[in-house]
mmCIF file of C-alpha atoms in Angstrom:
data_model
loop_
_atom_site.group_PDB
_atom_site.id
_atom_site.type_symbol
_atom_site.label_atom_id
_atom_site.label_comp_id
_atom_site.label_asym_id
_atom_site.label_seq_id
_atom_site.Cartn_x
_atom_site.Cartn_y
_atom_site.Cartn_z
ATOM 1 C CA MET H 1 -0.246 0.075 0.009
ATOM 2 C CA SER H 2 2.973 2.406 0.810
ATOM 3 C CA THR H 3 4.734 1.913 -2.555
ATOM 4 C CA ALA H 4 1.111 2.791 -4.365
ATOM 5 C CA THR H 5 1.088 6.064 -2.150
ATOM 6 C CA LYS H 6 4.395 7.182 -3.028
ATOM 7 C CA ALA H 7 4.088 6.246 -7.027
ATOM 8 C CA ALA H 8 1.000 8.767 -7.025
ATOM 9 C CA PRO H 9 2.619 12.135 -7.071
ATOM 10 C CA PRO H 10 4.213 12.326 -10.145
ATOM 11 C CA PRO H 11 1.049 12.104 -12.584
ATOM 12 C CA THR H 12 -0.337 14.970 -10.086
ATOM 13 C CA ARG H 13 2.515 17.115 -10.776
ATOM 14 C CA ALA H 14 2.670 16.662 -14.622
ATOM 15 C CA ARG H 15 -1.179 17.302 -14.577
ATOM 16 C CA GLY H 16 -0.534 20.655 -12.483
ATOM 17 C CA ASP H 17 2.134 21.928 -14.976
ATOM 18 C CA VAL H 18 -0.052 21.045 -17.937
ATOM 19 C CA ARG H 19 -2.660 23.224 -16.409
ATOM 20 C CA GLY H 20 -0.216 25.942 -15.527
ATOM 21 C CA ALA H 21 1.184 26.261 -18.726
ATOM 22 C CA ARG H 22 -2.356 26.400 -20.310
ATOM 23 C CA ARG H 23 -3.367 28.966 -17.675
ATOM 24 C CA LEU H 24 -0.116 31.026 -18.570
ATOM 25 C CA PHE H 25 -1.378 30.803 -22.411
ATOM 26 C CA VAL H 26 -4.954 31.866 -21.823
ATOM 27 C CA VAL H 27 -3.474 34.665 -19.804
ATOM 28 C CA ARG H 28 -1.695 35.493 -23.227
ATOM 29 C CA GLU H 29 -4.760 35.461 -25.530
ATOM 30 C CA LEU H 30 -6.602 37.485 -22.642
ATOM 31 C CA GLY H 31 -3.859 39.931 -23.244
ATOM 32 C CA ILE H 32 -4.492 40.497 -26.908
ATOM 33 C CA ALA H 33 -8.362 40.884 -26.161
ATOM 34 C CA LEU H 34 -7.311 43.418 -23.633
ATOM 35 C CA ALA H 35 -5.260 45.543 -26.443
ATOM 36 C CA LEU H 36 -8.017 44.888 -28.783
ATOM 37 C CA VAL H 37 -11.042 46.435 -26.286
ATOM 38 C CA LEU H 38 -8.583 49.182 -25.304
ATOM 39 C CA LEU H 39 -7.878 50.075 -28.895
ATOM 40 C CA ILE H 40 -11.596 50.121 -30.099
ATOM 41 C CA ALA H 41 -12.390 52.251 -26.716
ATOM 42 C CA VAL H 42 -9.619 54.876 -27.504
ATOM 43 C CA THR H 43 -10.677 55.170 -31.167
ATOM 44 C CA THR H 44 -14.555 55.280 -30.260
ATOM 45 C CA VAL H 45 -13.571 58.230 -27.827
ATOM 46 C CA TYR H 46 -11.859 59.854 -30.279
ATOM 47 C CA ASN H 47 -14.615 59.508 -33.040
ATOM 48 C CA PRO H 48 -17.866 58.261 -31.985
ATOM 49 C CA ARG H 49 -19.185 57.153 -35.425
ATOM 50 C CA PHE H 50 -16.222 54.531 -35.427
ATOM 51 C CA LEU H 51 -18.681 51.704 -34.046
ATOM 52 C CA ASN H 52 -21.805 52.813 -35.747
ATOM 53 C CA ALA H 53 -23.599 50.103 -37.650
ATOM 54 C CA GLN H 54 -21.962 50.353 -41.169
ATOM 55 C CA SER H 55 -18.582 50.763 -39.636
ATOM 56 C CA ARG H 56 -19.136 47.628 -37.381
ATOM 57 C CA LYS H 57 -20.039 45.814 -40.562
ATOM 58 C CA ASP H 58 -16.893 46.763 -42.429
ATOM 59 C CA LEU H 59 -14.767 46.109 -39.529
ATOM 60 C CA MET H 60 -16.261 42.490 -39.205
ATOM 61 C CA LEU H 61 -15.942 42.118 -43.251
ATOM 62 C CA GLY H 62 -12.305 43.559 -43.324
ATOM 63 C CA ALA H 63 -11.134 40.852 -40.604
ATOM 64 C CA THR H 64 -12.952 37.852 -42.333
ATOM 65 C CA ILE H 65 -10.649 36.594 -44.703
ATOM 66 C CA LEU H 66 -7.575 37.317 -42.328
ATOM 67 C CA VAL H 67 -9.179 35.256 -39.826
ATOM 68 C CA VAL H 68 -10.056 32.315 -42.098
ATOM 69 C CA LEU H 69 -6.103 32.310 -43.282
ATOM 70 C CA ALA H 70 -4.852 32.774 -39.962
ATOM 71 C CA VAL H 71 -6.792 29.463 -38.683
ATOM 72 C CA GLY H 72 -4.937 27.425 -41.220
ATOM 73 C CA GLN H 73 -1.721 29.180 -40.828
ATOM 74 C CA ALA H 74 -1.981 28.323 -37.132
ATOM 75 C CA ILE H 75 -2.439 24.751 -37.833
ATOM 76 C CA VAL H 76 0.499 24.727 -39.817
ATOM 77 C CA VAL H 77 2.859 26.682 -37.694
ATOM 78 C CA ILE H 78 1.660 24.508 -34.432
ATOM 79 C CA THR H 79 3.520 21.950 -36.524
ATOM 80 C CA ARG H 80 6.865 24.015 -36.505
ATOM 81 C CA ASN H 81 6.091 24.904 -40.200
ATOM 82 C CA VAL H 82 4.839 27.566 -42.190
ATOM 83 C CA ASP H 83 2.695 28.330 -45.261
ATOM 84 C CA LEU H 84 4.035 31.141 -47.336
ATOM 85 C CA SER H 85 1.988 30.544 -50.437
ATOM 86 C CA VAL H 86 -1.618 31.245 -48.737
ATOM 87 C CA GLY H 87 -1.724 34.881 -50.567
ATOM 88 C CA SER H 88 -1.125 33.097 -54.232
ATOM 89 C CA VAL H 89 -3.758 30.396 -53.268
ATOM 90 C CA LEU H 90 -6.132 32.991 -52.290
ATOM 91 C CA GLY H 91 -5.515 35.138 -55.247
ATOM 92 C CA LEU H 92 -5.628 31.865 -57.928
ATOM 93 C CA SER H 93 -8.711 30.747 -56.069
ATOM 94 C CA ALA H 94 -10.517 34.153 -56.279
ATOM 95 C CA PHE H 95 -9.681 34.453 -60.135
ATOM 96 C CA ALA H 96 -11.008 30.949 -60.812
ATOM 97 C CA THR H 97 -14.175 31.675 -59.220
ATOM 98 C CA GLY H 98 -14.863 34.547 -61.316
ATOM 99 C CA LYS H 99 -13.837 32.707 -64.329
ATOM 100 C CA LEU H 100 -16.220 29.870 -63.321
ATOM 101 C CA PHE H 101 -19.291 32.580 -63.046
ATOM 102 C CA LEU H 102 -18.053 33.874 -66.556
ATOM 103 C CA ALA H 103 -18.067 30.531 -68.178
ATOM 104 C CA MET H 104 -21.466 29.066 -66.318
ATOM 105 C CA PRO H 105 -23.122 32.367 -64.919
ATOM 106 C CA ASP H 106 -26.098 29.791 -63.453
ATOM 107 C CA THR H 107 -23.439 27.972 -61.184
ATOM 108 C CA PRO H 108 -24.571 27.413 -57.570
ATOM 109 C CA ILE H 109 -22.864 29.135 -54.952
ATOM 110 C CA VAL H 110 -22.232 25.989 -53.217
ATOM 111 C CA LEU H 111 -20.487 24.712 -56.156
ATOM 112 C CA ALA H 112 -18.626 27.358 -56.473
ATOM 113 C CA LEU H 113 -17.427 27.115 -52.897
ATOM 114 C CA LEU H 114 -16.520 23.482 -53.389
ATOM 115 C CA ALA H 115 -14.429 24.408 -56.620
ATOM 116 C CA GLY H 116 -12.576 27.277 -54.657
ATOM 117 C CA ILE H 117 -11.962 24.915 -51.693
ATOM 118 C CA GLY H 118 -10.773 22.114 -53.917
ATOM 119 C CA LEU H 119 -8.207 24.102 -55.769
ATOM 120 C CA GLY H 120 -6.910 25.307 -52.893
ATOM 121 C CA VAL H 121 -6.617 21.740 -51.694
ATOM 122 C CA LEU H 122 -4.656 20.892 -54.692
ATOM 123 C CA CYS H 123 -2.309 23.614 -53.890
ATOM 124 C CA GLY H 124 -2.145 22.350 -50.360
ATOM 125 C CA VAL H 125 -1.642 19.030 -51.715
ATOM 126 C CA VAL H 126 1.453 20.014 -53.504
ATOM 127 C CA ASN H 127 3.112 21.862 -50.712
ATOM 128 C CA GLY H 128 2.593 19.021 -48.272
ATOM 129 C CA ALA H 129 3.882 16.383 -50.694
ATOM 130 C CA LEU H 130 7.203 18.383 -51.193
ATOM 131 C CA ILE H 131 7.447 18.733 -47.409
ATOM 132 C CA ALA H 132 6.286 15.501 -46.110
ATOM 133 C CA ILE H 133 7.458 13.160 -48.993
ATOM 134 C CA ALA H 134 10.433 14.926 -50.448
ATOM 135 C CA ARG H 135 11.409 16.521 -46.875
ATOM 136 C CA VAL H 136 12.183 19.833 -48.418
ATOM 137 C CA PRO H 137 11.575 22.662 -45.434
ATOM 138 C CA ALA H 138 8.273 24.087 -45.467
ATOM 139 C CA LEU H 139 9.981 27.656 -45.724
ATOM 140 C CA VAL H 140 11.510 26.654 -49.053
ATOM 141 C CA VAL H 141 8.798 24.896 -50.539
ATOM 142 C CA THR H 142 6.022 27.661 -50.093
ATOM 143 C CA LEU H 143 8.150 30.247 -50.760
ATOM 144 C CA GLY H 144 9.061 28.942 -54.242
ATOM 145 C CA THR H 145 5.038 27.970 -54.842
ATOM 146 C CA LEU H 146 4.324 31.291 -53.649
ATOM 147 C CA TYR H 147 5.805 32.530 -56.891
ATOM 148 C CA VAL H 148 4.649 29.412 -58.984
ATOM 149 C CA PHE H 149 1.101 29.840 -58.174
ATOM 150 C CA ARG H 150 1.003 33.769 -58.463
ATOM 151 C CA GLY H 151 2.866 33.018 -61.918
ATOM 152 C CA ILE H 152 -0.123 30.491 -63.099
ATOM 153 C CA ASP H 153 -2.446 33.176 -62.048
ATOM 154 C CA TYR H 154 -1.103 35.867 -63.883
ATOM 155 C CA SER H 155 -0.562 33.607 -67.069
ATOM 156 C CA TRP H 156 -4.221 32.447 -67.037
ATOM 157 C CA ALA H 157 -5.309 36.125 -66.380
ATOM 158 C CA ALA H 158 -3.292 37.664 -68.919
ATOM 159 C CA GLY H 159 -4.022 41.144 -67.945
ATOM 160 C CA GLN H 160 -8.136 40.252 -67.680
ATOM 161 C CA GLN H 161 -10.061 41.822 -65.176
ATOM 162 C CA ILE H 162 -13.134 40.354 -63.818
ATOM 163 C CA ASN H 163 -15.886 42.887 -62.655
ATOM 164 C CA ALA H 164 -18.575 42.440 -60.052
ATOM 165 C CA ALA H 165 -21.121 43.006 -63.149
ATOM 166 C CA ASP H 166 -19.857 39.361 -64.412
ATOM 167 C CA MET H 167 -20.908 38.047 -61.071
ATOM 168 C CA PRO H 168 -24.610 36.503 -60.478
ATOM 169 C CA SER H 169 -26.635 38.700 -58.258
ATOM 170 C CA GLY H 170 -26.917 35.897 -55.411
ATOM 171 C CA PHE H 171 -23.341 35.652 -55.293
ATOM 172 C CA LYS H 172 -22.770 39.356 -54.820
ATOM 173 C CA ARG H 173 -25.749 39.372 -52.357
ATOM 174 C CA MET H 174 -23.808 36.975 -50.166
ATOM 175 C CA GLY H 175 -20.782 39.643 -49.592
ATOM 176 C CA THR H 176 -23.264 42.119 -48.808
ATOM 177 C CA GLN H 177 -25.945 40.564 -46.629
ATOM 178 C CA THR H 178 -26.254 40.315 -42.815
ATOM 179 C CA LEU H 179 -27.690 38.179 -40.527
ATOM 180 C CA LEU H 180 -28.933 39.601 -37.442
ATOM 181 C CA GLY H 181 -26.512 42.373 -38.046
ATOM 182 C CA VAL H 182 -23.636 40.083 -38.980
ATOM 183 C CA PRO H 183 -22.140 39.537 -42.286
ATOM 184 C CA VAL H 184 -22.851 36.449 -43.594
ATOM 185 C CA LEU H 185 -19.028 36.338 -44.834
ATOM 186 C CA ALA H 186 -17.991 36.652 -41.133
ATOM 187 C CA LEU H 187 -20.341 33.596 -40.288
ATOM 188 C CA PHE H 188 -17.970 31.460 -42.640
ATOM 189 C CA ALA H 189 -14.856 32.624 -40.522
ATOM 190 C CA VAL H 190 -16.806 31.938 -37.042
ATOM 191 C CA ALA H 191 -17.765 28.587 -38.479
ATOM 192 C CA VAL H 192 -14.117 27.667 -39.691
ATOM 193 C CA LEU H 193 -12.877 29.164 -36.147
ATOM 194 C CA LEU H 194 -15.061 26.812 -34.189
ATOM 195 C CA ILE H 195 -14.569 23.672 -36.088
ATOM 196 C CA ALA H 196 -10.873 24.143 -36.204
ATOM 197 C CA GLY H 197 -10.962 25.168 -32.450
ATOM 198 C CA PHE H 198 -12.965 21.993 -31.603
ATOM 199 C CA TYR H 199 -10.674 19.662 -33.565
ATOM 200 C CA MET H 200 -7.612 20.942 -32.118
ATOM 201 C CA ARG H 201 -8.827 20.538 -28.771
ATOM 202 C CA SER H 202 -11.093 17.454 -28.805
ATOM 203 C CA TYR H 203 -9.295 14.653 -31.235
ATOM 204 C CA ARG H 204 -6.375 12.803 -30.631
ATOM 205 C CA SER H 205 -4.676 13.761 -34.195
ATOM 206 C CA GLY H 206 -5.071 17.303 -33.261
ATOM 207 C CA ARG H 207 -3.202 17.064 -30.312
ATOM 208 C CA GLN H 208 -0.479 15.377 -31.904
ATOM 209 C CA LEU H 209 0.047 18.346 -34.123
ATOM 210 C CA TYR H 210 1.244 20.010 -30.772
ATOM 211 C CA ALA H 211 3.647 17.079 -29.848
ATOM 212 C CA ILE H 212 5.152 17.233 -33.695
ATOM 213 C CA GLY H 213 5.757 20.878 -33.153
ATOM 214 C CA SER H 214 7.498 20.322 -29.566
ATOM 215 C CA ASP H 215 9.658 17.602 -30.796
ATOM 216 C CA PRO H 216 9.167 16.333 -34.202
ATOM 217 C CA ALA H 217 11.782 13.672 -33.510
ATOM 218 C CA ALA H 218 10.309 12.366 -30.394
ATOM 219 C CA ALA H 219 6.855 12.673 -31.899
ATOM 220 C CA ARG H 220 8.095 10.183 -34.406
ATOM 221 C CA LEU H 221 9.616 7.726 -31.938
ATOM 222 C CA SER H 222 6.539 7.864 -30.113
ATOM 223 C CA GLY H 223 4.440 6.490 -33.223
ATOM 224 C CA ILE H 224 3.045 9.520 -34.338
ATOM 225 C CA PRO H 225 2.989 9.785 -38.250
ATOM 226 C CA VAL H 226 4.452 12.886 -38.333
ATOM 227 C CA GLY H 227 4.618 13.048 -42.161
ATOM 228 C CA TRP H 228 1.078 12.435 -42.606
ATOM 229 C CA ARG H 229 -0.131 14.880 -40.056
ATOM 230 C CA VAL H 230 2.312 17.584 -41.726
ATOM 231 C CA PHE H 231 0.841 16.911 -45.025
ATOM 232 C CA THR H 232 -3.115 17.088 -43.827
ATOM 233 C CA ALA H 233 -1.809 20.645 -41.720
ATOM 234 C CA MET H 234 -0.533 21.895 -45.118
ATOM 235 C CA THR H 235 -3.638 20.531 -47.165
ATOM 236 C CA VAL H 236 -5.872 22.145 -44.720
ATOM 237 C CA SER H 237 -4.312 25.471 -44.895
ATOM 238 C CA GLY H 238 -4.457 25.195 -48.658
ATOM 239 C CA GLY H 239 -8.313 24.712 -48.415
ATOM 240 C CA LEU H 240 -8.833 27.303 -46.232
ATOM 241 C CA ALA H 241 -6.871 29.854 -48.543
ATOM 242 C CA GLY H 242 -9.220 28.490 -51.228
ATOM 243 C CA LEU H 243 -12.039 29.312 -49.070
ATOM 244 C CA ALA H 244 -10.692 32.776 -48.430
ATOM 245 C CA GLY H 245 -10.420 33.280 -52.333
ATOM 246 C CA VAL H 246 -14.004 32.795 -52.759
ATOM 247 C CA LEU H 247 -14.803 34.879 -50.152
ATOM 248 C CA TYR H 248 -12.639 37.784 -51.561
ATOM 249 C CA ALA H 249 -14.468 37.392 -54.928
ATOM 250 C CA ALA H 250 -17.872 37.584 -53.078
ATOM 251 C CA ARG H 251 -16.831 40.734 -50.913
ATOM 252 C CA PHE H 252 -14.789 42.539 -53.530
ATOM 253 C CA GLY H 253 -16.607 41.287 -56.890
ATOM 254 C CA THR H 254 -13.552 42.989 -59.066
ATOM 255 C CA LEU H 255 -10.706 40.514 -60.015
ATOM 256 C CA ASP H 256 -7.349 40.338 -61.473
ATOM 257 C CA ALA H 257 -4.251 38.378 -60.905
ATOM 258 C CA ALA H 258 -2.993 40.741 -58.065
ATOM 259 C CA ALA H 259 -5.740 39.544 -55.497
ATOM 260 C CA GLY H 260 -4.468 38.559 -52.135
ATOM 261 C CA ASN H 261 -0.770 39.660 -53.023
ATOM 262 C CA GLY H 262 1.401 40.068 -50.074
ATOM 263 C CA ILE H 263 -1.469 39.231 -47.400
ATOM 264 C CA GLU H 264 0.822 36.013 -46.471
ATOM 265 C CA LEU H 265 2.721 38.268 -44.212
ATOM 266 C CA GLN H 266 -0.230 40.048 -42.627
ATOM 267 C CA VAL H 267 -1.389 36.461 -41.986
ATOM 268 C CA VAL H 268 2.016 35.370 -40.511
ATOM 269 C CA ALA H 269 1.977 38.615 -38.238
ATOM 270 C CA ALA H 270 -1.560 37.667 -37.162
ATOM 271 C CA VAL H 271 -0.612 34.269 -35.918
ATOM 272 C CA VAL H 272 2.347 35.522 -34.001
ATOM 273 C CA VAL H 273 0.946 38.201 -32.368
ATOM 274 C CA GLY H 274 -2.013 35.806 -31.556
ATOM 275 C CA GLY H 275 0.462 33.762 -29.418
ATOM 276 C CA VAL H 276 1.205 31.001 -31.547
ATOM 277 C CA ALA H 277 4.912 30.001 -31.222
ATOM 278 C CA ILE H 278 6.742 30.475 -34.466
ATOM 279 C CA PHE H 279 8.636 27.320 -33.169
ATOM 280 C CA GLY H 280 5.671 25.265 -32.992
ATOM 281 C CA GLY H 281 4.259 23.571 -30.617
ATOM 282 C CA SER H 282 1.780 25.840 -28.509
ATOM 283 C CA GLY H 283 -1.049 28.374 -29.249
ATOM 284 C CA SER H 284 -4.181 28.237 -30.536
ATOM 285 C CA VAL H 285 -6.334 29.143 -33.537
ATOM 286 C CA TYR H 286 -8.572 31.379 -31.133
ATOM 287 C CA GLY H 287 -5.309 33.296 -30.468
ATOM 288 C CA ALA H 288 -4.563 33.445 -34.106
ATOM 289 C CA ALA H 289 -8.205 34.917 -34.817
ATOM 290 C CA LEU H 290 -7.631 37.570 -32.279
ATOM 291 C CA GLY H 291 -4.526 38.698 -33.401
ATOM 292 C CA ALA H 292 -6.271 38.803 -36.713
ATOM 293 C CA LEU H 293 -8.731 40.864 -35.661
ATOM 294 C CA LEU H 294 -6.205 43.076 -33.634
ATOM 295 C CA LEU H 295 -4.231 43.634 -36.823
ATOM 296 C CA SER H 296 -7.408 44.545 -38.768
ATOM 297 C CA MET H 297 -8.522 46.935 -36.172
ATOM 298 C CA ILE H 298 -5.051 48.534 -36.220
ATOM 299 C CA GLY H 299 -5.533 49.035 -39.921
ATOM 300 C CA SER H 300 -9.097 50.795 -39.355
ATOM 301 C CA ALA H 301 -8.220 52.674 -36.138
ATOM 302 C CA LEU H 302 -5.155 54.638 -36.938
ATOM 303 C CA PRO H 303 -6.256 56.344 -39.985
ATOM 304 C CA VAL H 304 -9.248 57.364 -37.812
ATOM 305 C CA LEU H 305 -6.904 58.809 -35.323
ATOM 306 C CA ARG H 306 -5.038 60.621 -37.900
ATOM 307 C CA ILE H 307 -1.763 58.792 -37.690
ATOM 308 C CA ASP H 308 0.691 58.243 -40.358
ATOM 309 C CA PRO H 309 0.296 55.118 -42.297
ATOM 310 C CA PHE H 310 4.060 54.438 -41.372
ATOM 311 C CA TRP H 311 3.020 53.972 -37.828
ATOM 312 C CA GLN H 312 0.807 51.288 -38.787
ATOM 313 C CA GLN H 313 3.533 49.114 -39.829
ATOM 314 C CA ALA H 314 5.532 49.999 -37.178
ATOM 315 C CA VAL H 315 2.854 49.375 -34.447
ATOM 316 C CA VAL H 316 2.588 45.764 -36.229
ATOM 317 C CA GLY H 317 6.642 45.320 -36.201
ATOM 318 C CA ALA H 318 6.541 45.950 -32.289
ATOM 319 C CA LEU H 319 3.470 43.785 -31.811
ATOM 320 C CA ILE H 320 5.485 40.742 -33.410
ATOM 321 C CA LEU H 321 8.418 41.509 -31.395
ATOM 322 C CA ALA H 322 6.622 41.778 -28.282
ATOM 323 C CA ALA H 323 4.968 38.596 -28.873
ATOM 324 C CA ILE H 324 7.869 36.705 -29.545
ATOM 325 C CA GLY H 325 9.690 38.309 -26.622
ATOM 326 C CA LEU H 326 6.439 37.187 -24.436
ATOM 327 C CA ASP H 327 6.416 33.867 -25.911
ATOM 328 C CA ARG H 328 10.192 33.322 -24.935
ATOM 329 C CA ALA H 329 9.571 34.602 -21.324
ATOM 330 C CA LEU H 330 6.709 32.286 -21.001
ATOM 331 C CA THR H 331 8.681 29.200 -22.102
ATOM 332 C CA ALA H 332 11.344 30.268 -19.726
ATOM 333 C CA ARG H 333 8.963 30.520 -17.084
ATOM 334 C CA ILE H 334 7.509 27.180 -17.602
ATOM 335 C CA ALA H 335 10.749 25.376 -17.881
ATOM 336 C CA ALA H 336 12.018 26.767 -14.683
ATOM 337 C CA ARG H 337 8.586 25.581 -13.091
ATOM 338 C CA LEU H 338 9.431 22.007 -14.259
ATOM 339 C CA ARG H 339 12.760 22.198 -13.168
ATOM 340 C CA GLY H 340 11.775 23.327 -9.612
ATOM 341 C CA ARG H 341 9.026 20.450 -9.284
ATOM 342 C CA ARG H 342 11.724 17.976 -10.575
ATOM 343 C CA ALA H 343 13.991 19.245 -7.996
ATOM 344 C CA ARG H 344 11.704 19.119 -5.070
ATOM 345 C CA GLY H 345 10.481 15.380 -6.218
ATOM 346 C CA ALA H 346 14.220 14.236 -6.392
#
């Protein structure tokens, strides 16, 4: 009996460590939410019209595409990889949606959504295969496909521009309609966020993505199919970028080969600001969504506050540095706590 009693403490301490780490990361996400609320409060005091009905709608629409992309990017970054091709996939999918409606104006909206997601999944499969099978670093692969997919887009478009008049009225309404005051496009982002958050928290394969990001070699030794999980993460990111392309087409209507150009850096910034560790293994899709909201809000608030656009970029850069510094501090604090517990248990 005494032997069994002595064997119990280690699991209890481990659970305590995990709970402590989770509390720290929750505090980090709460910090982002607090910064978001503070920014909204200051801007509203300066200009009370900042949060009128039309402004609220514009703010939600402005954040929608970035949130969808940030959720996919967070899943990839948690596995210690990165997807720099999301902007090109978005542009390719958006233009493909416009071409689909030009060729078949009566195409159902659901079919257009599936076509855009399918094209994004195909791009994600290319990225995932090169990373998981050919063992090429994700940074190199997605930097290359960023230009390859964009080149295909430019070649396909050949200078053509698709206008809102070429889109069916039902598809254009989807980009402007609201449900209980919330834009329909924003509901897509909410659905994506909830599904991804539930999967990452509740499914074993979702938790394994964190193990891969924490230590890929240890995850492989423990029997986790690292290559397949990374391939799946890249495919999901590609699919969500394809969905973002269709939403982009519905919102803006006017499409050319430059759609989404450069947005990949905003997406990575949103994920890092949202508390997802750039070296993988920690963070959440909820934090990434908050980061996307904060960056979108900064883009809308600083012009209202009559601050030079240069400072917008400077603020985003400072947030990235602060997020990385905070992540390192939290990691060091958790490591110190674990060492202390082990020393006391020795």
